[in-house]
């Protein structure tokens, strides 16, 4: 069975509890539950993880090699700063979708730069929690076509 790792980075554990005007009222647990349900309908499996620590995120990416077929990564603010995360994605050679709840291109200019984008197969941003569902659909289509 196709297996996807969904990895969320710093502060995303606070979703639904703080700044709902920016990031909405949906919690990370809600997102993970809807991803699990949608993955089941697609006939794929998902594993979800979140960390506020850059090194732990890199460890999850390394561990995905051999156990998962693809990654959905919302690296949070590390998107805009982390060459280490870029190198980790590059090294595992797994198709990775860069995901953001907000439209990073419509926000502050420092959010326009992504170190993940050059090593991702694509970027989904601006669709809120539904972006994760779009990412699962995109991966299901891509992996079944191979
Ligand atoms: O839009 C996204 O998904 C982001 O990855 C979210 C990051 C931000 O730094 C990126 O530029 C875009 C921030 C996540 C912070 O999450 C919070 C959730 C609730 C309350 C406070 C922060």
PDB file of C-alpha atoms and ligand atoms in Angstrom:
ATOM      1  CA  UNK A   1       0.000   0.000   0.000  1.00  0.00           C
ATOM      2  CA  UNK A   2       1.239   3.484  -0.852  1.00  0.00           C
ATOM      3  CA  UNK A   3       2.382   5.257   2.289  1.00  0.00           C
ATOM      4  CA  UNK A   4       2.678   9.017   2.819  1.00  0.00           C
ATOM      5  CA  UNK A   5       4.378  10.874   5.655  1.00  0.00           C
ATOM      6  CA  UNK A   6       2.699  14.162   6.654  1.00  0.00           C
ATOM      7  CA  UNK A   7       5.175  16.322   8.493  1.00  0.00           C
ATOM      8  CA  UNK A   8       4.359  19.618  10.194  1.00  0.00           C
ATOM      9  CA  UNK A   9       6.923  22.027  11.569  1.00  0.00           C
ATOM     10  CA  UNK A  10       7.247  24.710  14.207  1.00  0.00           C
ATOM     11  CA  UNK A  11       4.217  26.236  15.914  1.00  0.00           C
ATOM     12  CA  UNK A  12       1.731  24.249  13.851  1.00  0.00           C
ATOM     13  CA  UNK A  13       0.823  22.368  17.046  1.00  0.00           C
ATOM     14  CA  UNK A  14      -0.879  25.647  18.044  1.00  0.00           C
ATOM     15  CA  UNK A  15      -3.331  25.588  15.125  1.00  0.00           C
ATOM     16  CA  UNK A  16      -6.882  26.332  16.176  1.00  0.00           C
ATOM     17  CA  UNK A  17      -5.800  27.586  19.573  1.00  0.00           C
ATOM     18  CA  UNK A  18      -4.088  30.933  18.771  1.00  0.00           C
ATOM     19  CA  UNK A  19      -4.367  33.588  16.005  1.00  0.00           C
ATOM     20  CA  UNK A  20      -7.502  32.043  14.406  1.00  0.00           C
ATOM     21  CA  UNK A  21      -7.787  35.190  12.245  1.00  0.00           C
ATOM     22  CA  UNK A  22      -4.543  34.157  10.484  1.00  0.00           C
ATOM     23  CA  UNK A  23      -4.511  30.348  10.641  1.00  0.00           C
ATOM     24  CA  UNK A  24      -8.174  29.457  11.216  1.00  0.00           C
ATOM     25  CA  UNK A  25      -9.969  27.463  13.876  1.00  0.00           C
ATOM     26  CA  UNK A  26      -9.071  23.978  12.706  1.00  0.00           C
ATOM     27  CA  UNK A  27      -6.649  22.146  15.004  1.00  0.00           C
ATOM     28  CA  UNK A  28      -3.736  20.027  13.843  1.00  0.00           C
ATOM     29  CA  UNK A  29      -5.537  16.985  15.272  1.00  0.00           C
ATOM     30  CA  UNK A  30      -8.558  17.866  13.056  1.00  0.00           C
ATOM     31  CA  UNK A  31      -6.285  18.092   9.996  1.00  0.00           C
ATOM     32  CA  UNK A  32      -4.586  14.799  10.792  1.00  0.00           C
ATOM     33  CA  UNK A  33      -7.950  13.074  11.288  1.00  0.00           C
ATOM     34  CA  UNK A  34      -9.321  14.372   7.968  1.00  0.00           C
ATOM     35  CA  UNK A  35      -6.101  13.307   6.214  1.00  0.00           C
ATOM     36  CA  UNK A  36      -6.397   9.805   7.690  1.00  0.00           C
ATOM     37  CA  UNK A  37     -10.030   9.556   6.529  1.00  0.00           C
ATOM     38  CA  UNK A  38      -9.247  10.872   3.044  1.00  0.00           C
ATOM     39  CA  UNK A  39      -6.202   8.610   2.703  1.00  0.00           C
ATOM     40  CA  UNK A  40      -8.353   5.610   3.628  1.00  0.00           C
ATOM     41  CA  UNK A  41     -10.821   6.543   0.874  1.00  0.00           C
ATOM     42  CA  UNK A  42      -7.893   6.791  -1.565  1.00  0.00           C
ATOM     43  CA  UNK A  43      -6.520   3.419  -0.453  1.00  0.00           C
ATOM     44  CA  UNK A  44      -3.275   4.832   0.883  1.00  0.00           C
ATOM     45  CA  UNK A  45      -1.841   5.036   4.380  1.00  0.00           C
ATOM     46  CA  UNK A  46      -0.590   8.124   6.196  1.00  0.00           C
ATOM     47  CA  UNK A  47       1.696   8.716   9.129  1.00  0.00           C
ATOM     48  CA  UNK A  48       1.568  12.160  10.758  1.00  0.00           C
ATOM     49  CA  UNK A  49       4.243  13.877  12.811  1.00  0.00           C
ATOM     50  CA  UNK A  50       4.877  17.386  14.103  1.00  0.00           C
ATOM     51  CA  UNK A  51       7.946  18.923  15.682  1.00  0.00           C
ATOM     52  CA  UNK A  52       9.109  22.367  16.679  1.00  0.00           C
ATOM     53  CA  UNK A  53      12.703  21.203  16.324  1.00  0.00           C
ATOM     54  CA  UNK A  54      14.596  21.414  13.018  1.00  0.00           C
ATOM     55  CA  UNK A  55      16.793  18.390  13.782  1.00  0.00           C
ATOM     56  CA  UNK A  56      13.795  16.232  14.707  1.00  0.00           C
ATOM     57  CA  UNK A  57      12.098  17.167  11.422  1.00  0.00           C
ATOM     58  CA  UNK A  58      15.264  16.110   9.587  1.00  0.00           C
ATOM     59  CA  UNK A  59      15.267  12.800  11.509  1.00  0.00           C
ATOM     60  CA  UNK A  60      11.651  12.190  10.397  1.00  0.00           C
ATOM     61  CA  UNK A  61      12.595  12.919   6.782  1.00  0.00           C
ATOM     62  CA  UNK A  62      15.552  10.502   6.969  1.00  0.00           C
ATOM     63  CA  UNK A  63      13.320   7.828   8.548  1.00  0.00           C
ATOM     64  CA  UNK A  64      10.771   8.224   5.749  1.00  0.00           C
ATOM     65  CA  UNK A  65      13.237   6.738   3.280  1.00  0.00           C
ATOM     66  CA  UNK A  66      12.436   3.040   3.045  1.00  0.00           C
ATOM     67  CA  UNK A  67       9.178   3.282   4.984  1.00  0.00           C
ATOM     68  CA  UNK A  68       7.174   5.838   2.986  1.00  0.00           C
ATOM     69  CA  UNK A  69       6.655   6.600  -0.693  1.00  0.00           C
ATOM     70  CA  UNK A  70       6.198  10.368  -0.425  1.00  0.00           C
ATOM     71  CA  UNK A  71       6.187  13.296   1.988  1.00  0.00           C
ATOM     72  CA  UNK A  72       3.828  16.225   2.545  1.00  0.00           C
ATOM     73  CA  UNK A  73       5.826  18.889   4.366  1.00  0.00           C
ATOM     74  CA  UNK A  74       4.621  22.061   6.016  1.00  0.00           C
ATOM     75  CA  UNK A  75       7.965  23.227   7.345  1.00  0.00           C
ATOM     76  CA  UNK A  76       6.434  26.390   8.839  1.00  0.00           C
ATOM     77  CA  UNK A  77       8.941  29.215   9.191  1.00  0.00           C
ATOM     78  CA  UNK A  78      11.855  26.811   8.532  1.00  0.00           C
ATOM     79  CA  UNK A  79      10.655  26.914   4.912  1.00  0.00           C
ATOM     80  CA  UNK A  80      12.212  30.346   4.609  1.00  0.00           C
ATOM     81  CA  UNK A  81      15.455  29.654   6.469  1.00  0.00           C
ATOM     82  CA  UNK A  82      16.521  26.022   6.433  1.00  0.00           C
ATOM     83  CA  UNK A  83      19.122  24.792   3.988  1.00  0.00           C
ATOM     84  CA  UNK A  84      19.387  21.745   6.291  1.00  0.00           C
ATOM     85  CA  UNK A  85      15.765  20.760   5.603  1.00  0.00           C
ATOM     86  CA  UNK A  86      16.298  21.349   1.886  1.00  0.00           C
ATOM     87  CA  UNK A  87      19.323  19.027   1.978  1.00  0.00           C
ATOM     88  CA  UNK A  88      17.354  16.383   3.910  1.00  0.00           C
ATOM     89  CA  UNK A  89      14.548  16.362   1.321  1.00  0.00           C
ATOM     90  CA  UNK A  90      17.074  16.254  -1.459  1.00  0.00           C
ATOM     91  CA  UNK A  91      18.971  13.356   0.137  1.00  0.00           C
ATOM     92  CA  UNK A  92      16.023  10.974   0.638  1.00  0.00           C
ATOM     93  CA  UNK A  93      14.861  11.310  -2.972  1.00  0.00           C
ATOM     94  CA  UNK A  94      11.177  10.922  -2.059  1.00  0.00           C
ATOM     95  CA  UNK A  95       8.556  12.966  -3.919  1.00  0.00           C
ATOM     96  CA  UNK A  96       7.743  15.807  -1.557  1.00  0.00           C
ATOM     97  CA  UNK A  97       4.938  18.361  -1.690  1.00  0.00           C
ATOM     98  CA  UNK A  98       5.581  21.686   0.022  1.00  0.00           C
ATOM     99  CA  UNK A  99       2.409  22.689   1.834  1.00  0.00           C
ATOM    100  CA  UNK A 100       1.288  25.937   3.465  1.00  0.00           C
ATOM    101  CA  UNK A 101      -2.063  26.871   4.921  1.00  0.00           C
ATOM    102  CA  UNK A 102      -1.648  30.514   3.965  1.00  0.00           C
ATOM    103  CA  UNK A 103      -0.649  31.981   0.609  1.00  0.00           C
ATOM    104  CA  UNK A 104       2.981  32.714   1.453  1.00  0.00           C
ATOM    105  CA  UNK A 105       3.337  34.767  -1.755  1.00  0.00           C
ATOM    106  CA  UNK A 106       0.639  37.194  -0.625  1.00  0.00           C
ATOM    107  CA  UNK A 107       2.270  37.755   2.769  1.00  0.00           C
ATOM    108  CA  UNK A 108       5.476  39.434   3.970  1.00  0.00           C
ATOM    109  CA  UNK A 109       8.329  39.362   1.449  1.00  0.00           C
ATOM    110  CA  UNK A 110      10.470  37.232   3.804  1.00  0.00           C
ATOM    111  CA  UNK A 111       7.876  34.462   3.349  1.00  0.00           C
ATOM    112  CA  UNK A 112       8.201  34.526  -0.455  1.00  0.00           C
ATOM    113  CA  UNK A 113      11.542  32.729  -0.342  1.00  0.00           C
ATOM    114  CA  UNK A 114      11.309  28.948   0.054  1.00  0.00           C
ATOM    115  CA  UNK A 115      14.324  26.668   0.442  1.00  0.00           C
ATOM    116  CA  UNK A 116      11.947  23.706   0.058  1.00  0.00           C
ATOM    117  CA  UNK A 117      10.474  24.665  -3.321  1.00  0.00           C
ATOM    118  CA  UNK A 118      13.537  23.734  -5.450  1.00  0.00           C
ATOM    119  CA  UNK A 119      13.562  20.162  -4.076  1.00  0.00           C
ATOM    120  CA  UNK A 120       9.767  19.652  -3.968  1.00  0.00           C
ATOM    121  CA  UNK A 121       7.677  18.228  -6.804  1.00  0.00           C
ATOM    122  CA  UNK A 122       5.227  21.066  -6.217  1.00  0.00           C
ATOM    123  CA  UNK A 123       3.868  23.617  -3.788  1.00  0.00           C
ATOM    124  CA  UNK A 124       0.314  23.990  -2.465  1.00  0.00           C
ATOM    125  CA  UNK A 125      -0.465  27.134  -0.481  1.00  0.00           C
ATOM    126  CA  UNK A 126      -3.394  29.355   0.354  1.00  0.00           C
ATOM    127  CA  UNK A 127      -6.131  26.744   0.666  1.00  0.00           C
ATOM    128  CA  UNK A 128      -6.061  26.332   4.444  1.00  0.00           C
ATOM    129  CA  UNK A 129      -6.509  22.808   5.827  1.00  0.00           C
ATOM    130  CA  UNK A 130      -7.980  21.643   2.487  1.00  0.00           C
ATOM    131  CA  UNK A 131      -4.463  21.958   1.062  1.00  0.00           C
ATOM    132  CA  UNK A 132      -3.517  18.698   2.790  1.00  0.00           C
ATOM    133  CA  UNK A 133      -6.392  16.930   1.007  1.00  0.00           C
ATOM    134  CA  UNK A 134      -5.275  18.426  -2.321  1.00  0.00           C
ATOM    135  CA  UNK A 135      -1.744  17.212  -1.623  1.00  0.00           C
ATOM    136  CA  UNK A 136      -2.948  13.666  -0.888  1.00  0.00           C
ATOM    137  CA  UNK A 137      -4.960  13.658  -4.130  1.00  0.00           C
ATOM    138  CA  UNK A 138      -1.928  14.878  -6.089  1.00  0.00           C
ATOM    139  CA  UNK A 139       0.322  12.187  -4.590  1.00  0.00           C
ATOM    140  CA  UNK A 140      -2.254   9.419  -5.072  1.00  0.00           C
ATOM    141  CA  UNK A 141      -2.547  10.344  -8.755  1.00  0.00           C
ATOM    142  CA  UNK A 142       1.203  10.638  -9.219  1.00  0.00           C
ATOM    143  CA  UNK A 143       2.134   7.431  -7.417  1.00  0.00           C
ATOM    144  CA  UNK A 144      -0.565   5.330  -9.103  1.00  0.00           C
ATOM    145  CA  UNK A 145       0.586   6.605 -12.505  1.00  0.00           C
ATOM    146  CA  UNK A 146       4.083   5.167 -11.883  1.00  0.00           C
TER     147      UNK A 146
HETATM  148  O1  LIG B   1       0.951  29.063   6.028  1.00  0.00           O
HETATM  149  C1  LIG B   1       1.627  28.167   6.533  1.00  0.00           C
HETATM  150  O2  LIG B   1       1.247  27.007   6.627  1.00  0.00           O
HETATM  151  C2  LIG B   1       2.998  28.521   7.135  1.00  0.00           C
HETATM  152  O3  LIG B   1       3.869  27.421   6.922  1.00  0.00           O
HETATM  153  C3  LIG B   1       2.760  28.740   8.612  1.00  0.00           C
HETATM  154  C4  LIG B   1       4.009  29.200   9.348  1.00  0.00           C
HETATM  155  C5  LIG B   1       4.626  30.423   8.648  1.00  0.00           C
HETATM  156  O4  LIG B   1       5.837  30.784   9.286  1.00  0.00           O
HETATM  157  C6  LIG B   1       4.890  30.140   7.186  1.00  0.00           C
HETATM  158  O5  LIG B   1       5.400  31.312   6.594  1.00  0.00           O
HETATM  159  C7  LIG B   1       3.609  29.747   6.479  1.00  0.00           C
HETATM  160  C8  LIG B   1       3.668  29.627  10.787  1.00  0.00           C
HETATM  161  C9  LIG B   1       2.951  28.572  11.553  1.00  0.00           C
HETATM  162  C10 LIG B   1       2.492  29.178  12.845  1.00  0.00           C
HETATM  163  O6  LIG B   1       1.347  28.488  13.270  1.00  0.00           O
HETATM  164  C11 LIG B   1       0.613  29.076  14.248  1.00  0.00           C
HETATM  165  C12 LIG B   1      -0.619  28.520  14.497  1.00  0.00           C
HETATM  166  C13 LIG B   1      -1.417  29.070  15.459  1.00  0.00           C
HETATM  167  C14 LIG B   1      -0.981  30.151  16.193  1.00  0.00           C
HETATM  168  C15 LIG B   1       0.250  30.685  15.957  1.00  0.00           C
HETATM  169  C16 LIG B   1       1.062  30.137  14.981  1.00  0.00           C
END
